[in-house]
Short mmCIF file of C-alpha atoms in Angstrom, two decimals:
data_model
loop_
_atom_site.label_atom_id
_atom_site.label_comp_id
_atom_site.label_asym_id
_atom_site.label_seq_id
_atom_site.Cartn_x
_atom_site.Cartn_y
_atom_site.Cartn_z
CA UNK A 1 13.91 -31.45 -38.05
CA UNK A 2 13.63 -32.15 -34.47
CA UNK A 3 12.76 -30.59 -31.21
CA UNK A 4 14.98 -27.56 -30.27
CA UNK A 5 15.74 -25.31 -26.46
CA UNK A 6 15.94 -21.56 -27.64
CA UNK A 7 16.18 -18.80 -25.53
CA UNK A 8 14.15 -16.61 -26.70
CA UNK A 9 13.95 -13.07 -27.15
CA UNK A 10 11.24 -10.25 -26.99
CA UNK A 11 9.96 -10.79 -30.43
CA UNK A 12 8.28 -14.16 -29.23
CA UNK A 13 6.41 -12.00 -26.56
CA UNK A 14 2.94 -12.91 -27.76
CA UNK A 15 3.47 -16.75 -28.67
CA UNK A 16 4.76 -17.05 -24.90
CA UNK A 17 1.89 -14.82 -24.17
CA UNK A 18 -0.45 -16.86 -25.62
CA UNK A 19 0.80 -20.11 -23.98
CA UNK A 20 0.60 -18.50 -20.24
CA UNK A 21 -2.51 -17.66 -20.97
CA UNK A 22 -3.83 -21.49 -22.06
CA UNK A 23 -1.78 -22.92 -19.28
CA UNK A 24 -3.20 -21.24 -16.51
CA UNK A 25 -6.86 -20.89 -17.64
CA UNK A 26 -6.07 -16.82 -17.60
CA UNK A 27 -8.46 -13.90 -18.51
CA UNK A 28 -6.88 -11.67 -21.36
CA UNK A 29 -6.63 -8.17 -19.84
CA UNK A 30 -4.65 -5.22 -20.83
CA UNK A 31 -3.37 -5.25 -16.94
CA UNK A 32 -2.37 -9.48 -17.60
CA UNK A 33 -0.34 -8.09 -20.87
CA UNK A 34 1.71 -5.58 -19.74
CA UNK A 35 2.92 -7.19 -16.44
CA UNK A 36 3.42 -9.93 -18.34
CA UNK A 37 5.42 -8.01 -20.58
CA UNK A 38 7.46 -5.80 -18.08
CA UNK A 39 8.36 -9.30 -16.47
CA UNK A 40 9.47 -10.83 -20.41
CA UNK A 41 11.06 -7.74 -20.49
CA UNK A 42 13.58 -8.36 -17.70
CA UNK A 43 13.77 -12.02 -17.65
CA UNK A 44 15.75 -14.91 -19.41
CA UNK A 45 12.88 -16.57 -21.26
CA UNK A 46 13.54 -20.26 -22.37
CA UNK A 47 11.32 -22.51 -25.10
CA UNK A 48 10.95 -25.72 -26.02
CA UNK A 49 9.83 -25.59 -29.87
CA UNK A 50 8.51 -28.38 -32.24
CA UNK A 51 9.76 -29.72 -34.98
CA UNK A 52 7.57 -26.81 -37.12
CA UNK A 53 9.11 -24.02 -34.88
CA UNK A 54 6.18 -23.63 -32.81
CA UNK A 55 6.50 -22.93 -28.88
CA UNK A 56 5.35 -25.95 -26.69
CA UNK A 57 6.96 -25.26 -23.20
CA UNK A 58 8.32 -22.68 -21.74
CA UNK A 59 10.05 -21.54 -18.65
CA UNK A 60 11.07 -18.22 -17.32
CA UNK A 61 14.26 -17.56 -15.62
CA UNK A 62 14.15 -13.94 -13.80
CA UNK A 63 17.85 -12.42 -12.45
CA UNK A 64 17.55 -10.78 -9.20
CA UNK A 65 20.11 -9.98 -6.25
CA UNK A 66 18.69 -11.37 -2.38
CA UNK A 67 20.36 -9.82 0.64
CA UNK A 68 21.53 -12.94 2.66
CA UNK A 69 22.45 -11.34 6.02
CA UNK A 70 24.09 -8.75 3.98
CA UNK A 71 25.84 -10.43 1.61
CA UNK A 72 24.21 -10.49 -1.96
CA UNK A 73 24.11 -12.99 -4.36
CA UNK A 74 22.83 -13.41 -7.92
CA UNK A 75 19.61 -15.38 -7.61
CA UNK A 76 17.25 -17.05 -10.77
CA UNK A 77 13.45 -16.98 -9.78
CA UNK A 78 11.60 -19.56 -11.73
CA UNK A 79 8.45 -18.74 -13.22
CA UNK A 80 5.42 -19.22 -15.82
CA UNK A 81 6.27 -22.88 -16.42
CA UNK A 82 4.07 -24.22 -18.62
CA UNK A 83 3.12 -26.97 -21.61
CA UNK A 84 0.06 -26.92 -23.62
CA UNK A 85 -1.40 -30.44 -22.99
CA UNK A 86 -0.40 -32.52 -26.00
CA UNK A 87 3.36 -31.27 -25.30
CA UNK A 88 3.01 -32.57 -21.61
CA UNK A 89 5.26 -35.50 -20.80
CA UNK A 90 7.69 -34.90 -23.62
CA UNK A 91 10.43 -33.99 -21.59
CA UNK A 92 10.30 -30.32 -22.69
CA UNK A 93 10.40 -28.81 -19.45
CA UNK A 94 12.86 -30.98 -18.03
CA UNK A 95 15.39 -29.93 -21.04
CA UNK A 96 14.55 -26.43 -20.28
CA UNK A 97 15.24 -26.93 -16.51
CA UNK A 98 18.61 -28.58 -17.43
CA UNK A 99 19.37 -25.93 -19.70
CA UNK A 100 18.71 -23.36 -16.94
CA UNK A 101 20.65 -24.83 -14.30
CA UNK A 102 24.19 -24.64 -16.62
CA UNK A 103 23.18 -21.25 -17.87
CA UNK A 104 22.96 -19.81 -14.98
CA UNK A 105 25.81 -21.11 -13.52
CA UNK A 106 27.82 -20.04 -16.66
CA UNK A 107 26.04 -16.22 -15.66
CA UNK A 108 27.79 -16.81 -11.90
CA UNK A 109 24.17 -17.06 -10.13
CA UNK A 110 24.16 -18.84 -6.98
CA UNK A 111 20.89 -19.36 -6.01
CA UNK A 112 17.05 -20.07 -7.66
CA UNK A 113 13.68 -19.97 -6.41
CA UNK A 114 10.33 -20.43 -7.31
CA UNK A 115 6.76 -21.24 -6.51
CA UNK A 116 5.78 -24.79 -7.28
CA UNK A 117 2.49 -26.39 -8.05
CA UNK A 118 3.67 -29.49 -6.92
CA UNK A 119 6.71 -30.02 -4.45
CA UNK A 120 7.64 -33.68 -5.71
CA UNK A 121 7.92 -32.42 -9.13
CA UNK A 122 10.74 -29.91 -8.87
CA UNK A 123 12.61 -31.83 -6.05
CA UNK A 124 13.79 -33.39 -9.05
CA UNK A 125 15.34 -30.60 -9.92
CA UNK A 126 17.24 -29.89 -6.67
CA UNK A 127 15.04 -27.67 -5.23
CA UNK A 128 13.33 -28.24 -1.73
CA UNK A 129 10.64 -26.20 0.24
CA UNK A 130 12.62 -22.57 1.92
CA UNK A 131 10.24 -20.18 2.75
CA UNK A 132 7.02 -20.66 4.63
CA UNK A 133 4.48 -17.96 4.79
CA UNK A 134 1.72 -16.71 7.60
CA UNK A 135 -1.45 -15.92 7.15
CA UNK A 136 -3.50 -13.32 9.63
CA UNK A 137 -7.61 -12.98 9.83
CA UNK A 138 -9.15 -10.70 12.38
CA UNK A 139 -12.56 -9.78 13.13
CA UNK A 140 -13.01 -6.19 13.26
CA UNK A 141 -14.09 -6.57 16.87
CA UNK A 142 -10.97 -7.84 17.56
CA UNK A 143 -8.75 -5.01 16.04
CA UNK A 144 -6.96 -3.67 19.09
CA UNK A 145 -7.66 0.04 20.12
CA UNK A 146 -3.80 1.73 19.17
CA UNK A 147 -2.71 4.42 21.27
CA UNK A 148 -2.29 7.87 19.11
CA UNK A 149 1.49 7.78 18.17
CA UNK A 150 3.41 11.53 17.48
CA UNK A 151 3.32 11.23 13.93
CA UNK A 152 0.76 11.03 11.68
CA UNK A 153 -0.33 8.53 8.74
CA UNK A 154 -0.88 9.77 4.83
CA UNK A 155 -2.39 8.65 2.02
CA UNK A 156 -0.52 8.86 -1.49
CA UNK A 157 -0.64 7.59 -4.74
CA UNK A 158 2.62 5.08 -5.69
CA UNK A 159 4.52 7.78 -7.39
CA UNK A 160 4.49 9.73 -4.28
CA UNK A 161 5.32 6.31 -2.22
CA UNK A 162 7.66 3.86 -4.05
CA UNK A 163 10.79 6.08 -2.54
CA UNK A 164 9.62 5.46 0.81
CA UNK A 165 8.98 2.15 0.50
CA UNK A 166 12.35 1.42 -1.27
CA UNK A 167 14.28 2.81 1.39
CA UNK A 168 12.31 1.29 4.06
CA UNK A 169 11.77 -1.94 2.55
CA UNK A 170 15.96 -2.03 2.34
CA UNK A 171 16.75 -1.45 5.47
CA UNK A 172 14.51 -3.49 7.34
CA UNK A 173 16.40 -6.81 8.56
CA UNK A 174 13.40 -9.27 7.81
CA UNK A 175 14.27 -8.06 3.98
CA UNK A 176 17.62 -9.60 4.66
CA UNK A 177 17.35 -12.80 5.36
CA UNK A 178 17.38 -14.48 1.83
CA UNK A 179 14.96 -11.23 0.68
CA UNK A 180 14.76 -9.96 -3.13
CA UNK A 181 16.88 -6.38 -3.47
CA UNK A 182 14.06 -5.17 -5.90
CA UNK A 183 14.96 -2.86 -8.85
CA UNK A 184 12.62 -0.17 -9.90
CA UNK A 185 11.06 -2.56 -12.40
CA UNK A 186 10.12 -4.97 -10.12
CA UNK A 187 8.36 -2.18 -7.83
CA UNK A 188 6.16 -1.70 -10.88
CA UNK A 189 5.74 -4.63 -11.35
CA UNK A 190 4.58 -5.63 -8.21
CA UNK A 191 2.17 -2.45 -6.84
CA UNK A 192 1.76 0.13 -9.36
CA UNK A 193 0.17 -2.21 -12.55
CA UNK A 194 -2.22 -3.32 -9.65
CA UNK A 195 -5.02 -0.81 -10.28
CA UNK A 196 -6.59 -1.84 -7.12
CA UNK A 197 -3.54 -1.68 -4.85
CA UNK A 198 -3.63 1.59 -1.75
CA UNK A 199 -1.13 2.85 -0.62
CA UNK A 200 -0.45 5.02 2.86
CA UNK A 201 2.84 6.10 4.96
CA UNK A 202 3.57 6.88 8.42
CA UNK A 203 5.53 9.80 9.36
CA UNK A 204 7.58 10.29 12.35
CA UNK A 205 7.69 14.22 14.29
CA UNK A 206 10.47 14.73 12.20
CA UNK A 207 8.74 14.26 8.91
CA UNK A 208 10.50 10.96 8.43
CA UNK A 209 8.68 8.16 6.39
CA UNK A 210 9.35 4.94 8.29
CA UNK A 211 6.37 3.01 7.34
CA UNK A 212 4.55 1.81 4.96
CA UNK A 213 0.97 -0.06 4.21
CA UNK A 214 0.05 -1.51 0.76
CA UNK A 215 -3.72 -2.75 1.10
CA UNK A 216 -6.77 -3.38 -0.97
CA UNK A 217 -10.67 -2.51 -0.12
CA UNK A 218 -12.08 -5.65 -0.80
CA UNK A 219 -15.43 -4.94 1.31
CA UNK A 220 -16.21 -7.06 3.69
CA UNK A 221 -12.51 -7.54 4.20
CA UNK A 222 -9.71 -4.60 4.03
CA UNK A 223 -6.60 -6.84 2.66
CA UNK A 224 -3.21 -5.58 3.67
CA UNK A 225 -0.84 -6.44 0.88
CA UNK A 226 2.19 -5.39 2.25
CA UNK A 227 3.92 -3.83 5.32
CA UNK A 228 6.62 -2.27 6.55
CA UNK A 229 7.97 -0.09 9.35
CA UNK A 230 11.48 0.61 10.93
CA UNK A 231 10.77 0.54 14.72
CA UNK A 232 7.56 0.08 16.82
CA UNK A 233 6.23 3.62 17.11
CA UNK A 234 6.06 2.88 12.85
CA UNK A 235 3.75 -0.36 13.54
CA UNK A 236 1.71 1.71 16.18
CA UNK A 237 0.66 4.04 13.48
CA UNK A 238 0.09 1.73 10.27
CA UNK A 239 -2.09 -0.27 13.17
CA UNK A 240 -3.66 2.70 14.12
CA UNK A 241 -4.45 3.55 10.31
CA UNK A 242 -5.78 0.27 9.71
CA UNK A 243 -7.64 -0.22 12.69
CA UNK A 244 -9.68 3.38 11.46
CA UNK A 245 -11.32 1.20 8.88
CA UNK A 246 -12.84 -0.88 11.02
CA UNK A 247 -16.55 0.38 10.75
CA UNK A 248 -16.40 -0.12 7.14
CA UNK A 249 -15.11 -3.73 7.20
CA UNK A 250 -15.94 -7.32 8.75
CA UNK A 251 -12.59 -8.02 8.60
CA UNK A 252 -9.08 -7.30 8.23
CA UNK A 253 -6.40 -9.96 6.28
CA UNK A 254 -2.38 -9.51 6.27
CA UNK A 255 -0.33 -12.44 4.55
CA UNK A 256 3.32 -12.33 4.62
CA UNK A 257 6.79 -14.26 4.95
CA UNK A 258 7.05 -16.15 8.01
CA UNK A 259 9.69 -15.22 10.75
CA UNK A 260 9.39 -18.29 12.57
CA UNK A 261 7.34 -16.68 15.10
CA UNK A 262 3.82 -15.39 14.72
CA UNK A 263 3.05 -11.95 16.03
CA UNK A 264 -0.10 -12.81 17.18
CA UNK A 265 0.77 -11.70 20.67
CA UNK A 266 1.35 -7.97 20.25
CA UNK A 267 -2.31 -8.15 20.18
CA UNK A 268 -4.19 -7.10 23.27
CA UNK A 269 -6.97 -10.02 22.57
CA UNK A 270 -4.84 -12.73 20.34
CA UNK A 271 -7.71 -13.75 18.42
CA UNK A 272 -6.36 -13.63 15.20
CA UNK A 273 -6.36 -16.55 13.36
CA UNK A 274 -3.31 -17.48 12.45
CA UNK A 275 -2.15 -20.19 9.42
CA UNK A 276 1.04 -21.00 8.31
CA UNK A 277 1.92 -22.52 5.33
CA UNK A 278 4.43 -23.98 3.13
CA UNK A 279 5.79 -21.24 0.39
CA UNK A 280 8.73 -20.76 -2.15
CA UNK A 281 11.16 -23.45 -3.04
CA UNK A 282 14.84 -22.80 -3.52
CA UNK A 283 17.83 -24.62 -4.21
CA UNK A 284 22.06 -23.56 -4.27
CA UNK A 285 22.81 -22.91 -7.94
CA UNK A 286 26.98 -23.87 -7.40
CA UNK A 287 27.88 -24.77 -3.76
CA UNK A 288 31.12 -23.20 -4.58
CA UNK A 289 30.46 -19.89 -5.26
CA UNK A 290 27.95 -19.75 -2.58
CA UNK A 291 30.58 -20.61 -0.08
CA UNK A 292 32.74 -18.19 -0.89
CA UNK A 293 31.33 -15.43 -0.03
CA UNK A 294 28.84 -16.93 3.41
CA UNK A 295 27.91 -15.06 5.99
CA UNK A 296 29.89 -17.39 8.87
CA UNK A 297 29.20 -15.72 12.62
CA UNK A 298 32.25 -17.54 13.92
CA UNK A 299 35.58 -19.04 12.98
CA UNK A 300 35.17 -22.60 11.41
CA UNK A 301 37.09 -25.40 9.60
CA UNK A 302 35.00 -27.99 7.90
CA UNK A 303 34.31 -30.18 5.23
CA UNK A 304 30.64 -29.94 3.13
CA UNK A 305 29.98 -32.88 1.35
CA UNK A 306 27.54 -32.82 -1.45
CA UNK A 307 25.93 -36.18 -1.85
CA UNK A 308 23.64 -36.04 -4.75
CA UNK A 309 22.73 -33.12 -7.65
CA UNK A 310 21.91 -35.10 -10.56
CA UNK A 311 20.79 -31.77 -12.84
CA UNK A 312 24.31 -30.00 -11.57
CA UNK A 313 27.29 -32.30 -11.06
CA UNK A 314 29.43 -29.85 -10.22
CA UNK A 315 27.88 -29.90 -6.98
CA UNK A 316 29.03 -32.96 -5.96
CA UNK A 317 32.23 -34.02 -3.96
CA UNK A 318 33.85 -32.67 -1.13
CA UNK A 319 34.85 -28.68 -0.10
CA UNK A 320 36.66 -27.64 2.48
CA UNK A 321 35.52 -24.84 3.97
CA UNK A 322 38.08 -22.66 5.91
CA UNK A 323 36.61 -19.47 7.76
CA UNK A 324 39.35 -17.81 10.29
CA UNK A 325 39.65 -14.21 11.00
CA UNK A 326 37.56 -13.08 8.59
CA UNK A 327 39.29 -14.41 6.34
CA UNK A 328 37.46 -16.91 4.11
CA UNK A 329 38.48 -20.07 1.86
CA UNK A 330 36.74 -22.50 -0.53
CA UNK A 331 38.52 -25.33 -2.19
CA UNK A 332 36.95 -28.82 -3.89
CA UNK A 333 39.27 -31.70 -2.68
CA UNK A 334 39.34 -35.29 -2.48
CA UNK A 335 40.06 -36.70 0.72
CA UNK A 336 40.16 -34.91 3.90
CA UNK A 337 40.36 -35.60 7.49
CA UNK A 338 38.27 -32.76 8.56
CA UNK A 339 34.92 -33.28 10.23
CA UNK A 340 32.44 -33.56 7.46
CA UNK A 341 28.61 -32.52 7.05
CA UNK A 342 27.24 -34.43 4.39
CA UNK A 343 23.56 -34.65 2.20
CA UNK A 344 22.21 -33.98 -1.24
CA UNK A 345 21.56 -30.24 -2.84
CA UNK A 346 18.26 -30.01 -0.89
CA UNK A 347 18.91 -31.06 2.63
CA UNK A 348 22.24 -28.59 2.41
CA UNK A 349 20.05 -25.74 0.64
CA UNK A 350 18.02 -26.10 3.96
CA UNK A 351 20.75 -25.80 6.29
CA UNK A 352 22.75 -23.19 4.60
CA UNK A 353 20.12 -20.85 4.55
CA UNK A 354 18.60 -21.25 7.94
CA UNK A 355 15.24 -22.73 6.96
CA UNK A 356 16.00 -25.65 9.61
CA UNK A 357 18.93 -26.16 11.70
CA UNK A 358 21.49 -28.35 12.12
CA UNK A 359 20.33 -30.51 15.00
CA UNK A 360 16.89 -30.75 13.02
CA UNK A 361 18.34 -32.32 10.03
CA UNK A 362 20.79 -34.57 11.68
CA UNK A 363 18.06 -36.42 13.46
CA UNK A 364 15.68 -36.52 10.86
CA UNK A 365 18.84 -37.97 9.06
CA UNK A 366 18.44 -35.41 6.41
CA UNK A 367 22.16 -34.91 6.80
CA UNK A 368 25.42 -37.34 8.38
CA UNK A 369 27.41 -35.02 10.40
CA UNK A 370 29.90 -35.50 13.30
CA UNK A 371 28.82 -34.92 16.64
CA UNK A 372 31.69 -32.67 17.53
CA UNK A 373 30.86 -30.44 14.30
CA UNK A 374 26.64 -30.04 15.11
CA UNK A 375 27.74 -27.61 17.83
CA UNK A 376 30.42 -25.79 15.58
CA UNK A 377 28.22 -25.52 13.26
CA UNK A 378 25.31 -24.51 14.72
CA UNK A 379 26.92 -21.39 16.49
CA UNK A 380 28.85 -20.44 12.85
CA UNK A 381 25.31 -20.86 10.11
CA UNK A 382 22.83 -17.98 10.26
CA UNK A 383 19.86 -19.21 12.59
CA UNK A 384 16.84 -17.39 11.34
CA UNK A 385 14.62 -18.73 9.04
CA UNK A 386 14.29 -16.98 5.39
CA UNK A 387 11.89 -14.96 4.50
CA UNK A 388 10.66 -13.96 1.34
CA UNK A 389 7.88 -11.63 0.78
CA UNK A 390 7.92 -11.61 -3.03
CA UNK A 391 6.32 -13.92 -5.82
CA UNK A 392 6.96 -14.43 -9.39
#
């Protein structure tokens, strides 16, 4: 007998369960189970078993769709890799990964994410750093003073919520710049099997919800998991909201996905301290049906050249890349005489997906590209950086 990659089903819920649980150094809790469940549940789950059958390693792969400037691709987030310590170093995970990567190309997903414990390690893999977050910490002397807006702020439980914050979550444009498109599940997931989670919505005059706050009361600090609004008179009043707890509270925390720009301004005393930090990795699945279906601003006739994917060949060679009129086209060739913008999986992951531009990676010589192509380029590629404000 010898070492074997399964992908296994729910029926191996507690053995993967169990190995989570060792891995991480986790507390067994009925709340741990079934989110750990519910995420089984919807996920491909991969092991790496011993010669006896028993699990050693596993990795989960979880399908979701991300809104990428309103186009929407299949996307594989990474998560709950782990080993127990005598199978560490055996090259289970790295079969896994392997495995993974032609899977979900074979299930025509483009792109993968996921949180790593150690950059280094899954650059190996053809992923590179994406998504930065920021962090926000206020005094509650410093929380400004928010005009009274003409609608009004309520408290509800998630049942009464999760429709508001589905449709506001949606159409807010920070939620589509490489954002998940969450399913019911994953709302679940993420708020309501956190017992400790609060949850509040502002209301326009009309009766409108067009903002939301997700927060925990975490005395001295009120923690504000999650926001969202649709215009400023929205922000007023979740500010407003907030800002009403600050007689109970020392402090006030807000973490999210980082714009690019922090919005420490908007305050009238911009004392909050403000840290921002490296996030979610992510890496282009198959280059070629990515391409196919990119968001180009202008017209633009190039050649992307794919230097080095060592865990997905198929990434590597030349496409020419032919956006005019709308019209769109995506063919692997040879030789061209195009201009050409060349680098491995990571450094084109980067510039694909706006997390740094064109001119940034060229003279960091993260990329070769022509100099008559940086300013095509840089005027066809979405500009903003990503943001993701999910975790898995």
């Amino acid at each position: 007998m010898t070492d074997v990659i399964k992908e296994l089903g729910n029926g191996s819920l507690e053995e993967m369960y169990a190995l989570a649980t060792y891995a991480f150094n986790s507390q067994d809790t009925e709340e741990r189970r079934g989110r750990f469940k519910l995420i089984v549940e919807n996920s491909w789950n991969y092991g790496f078993l011993d010669p006896e059958g028993h699990l050693t390693s596993q990795v989960m792969a979880t399908p979701f769709s991300v809104d990428f400037h309103g186009k929407t691709y299949l996307m594989a987030g990474i998560g709950y890799v782990a080993s127990y310590p005598e199978a560490r170093g055996q090259g289970g995970i790295n079969r896994i990964m392997e495995k993974i990567l032609e899977d979900c190309r074979e299930r025509n997903v483009a792109l993968s994410y996921l949180a790593p414990f150690s950059y280094p390690f899954y650059r190996r893999y053809g992923y590179e750093q994406l998504f930065d977050r920021i962090s926000y910490e206020l005094d509650s002397r410093d929380m400004p003073a928010v005009k009274k807006t003409t609608g009004f702020m309520k408290r509800t439980t998630f049942e009464e919520s999760v429709e508001a914050i589905r449709s506001i979550y949606a159409n807010m444009p920070e939620s589509k710049r490489g954002g998940l498109v969450r399913e019911d599940w994953w709302y679940s997931y993420k708020f309501k099997q956190r017992e400790e989670n609060h949850y509040a919505l502002y209301y326009d005059r009309e009766g409108n919800a067009s903002g939301y706050v997700v927060y925990k009361l975490e005395a001295p600090t009120f923690v504000i998991v999650e926001m969202g609004y649709l215009n400023h008179e929205a922000l007023r009043g979740l500010m407003r909201f907030i800002g009403s707890h600050n007689g109970a509270f020392a402090s006030f925390e807000y973490t999210c996905g980082f714009s690019g720009h922090s919005k420490n301004y908007l305050l009238d005393n911009p004392f909050a301290k403000t840290t921002v930090t490296p996030y979610m990795m992510g890496r282009i699945v198959d280059i070629e049906k990515f391409m196919q279906t990119y968001p180009f601003e202008q017209d633009i006739n190039f050649v992307l050249h794919v230097t080095e994917d060592p865990y997905a060949k198929w990434n590597e060679g030349f496409f020419d890349i032919t956006y005019v009129n709308g019209v769109l086209e995506v063919k692997k060739v040879q030789q061209t005489e195009l201009p050409v913008v060349s680098g491995t999986i990571q450094s084109m992951t980067q510039l694909l997906l706006g997390y740094q531009t064109v001119e940034a990676l060229a003279f960091h010589e993260k990329i070769r590209v022509e100099n008559k192509l940086i300013a095509e380029l840089s005027q066809a590629l979405p500009s903003q950086q990503p943001i993701l404000n999910d975790y898995f």
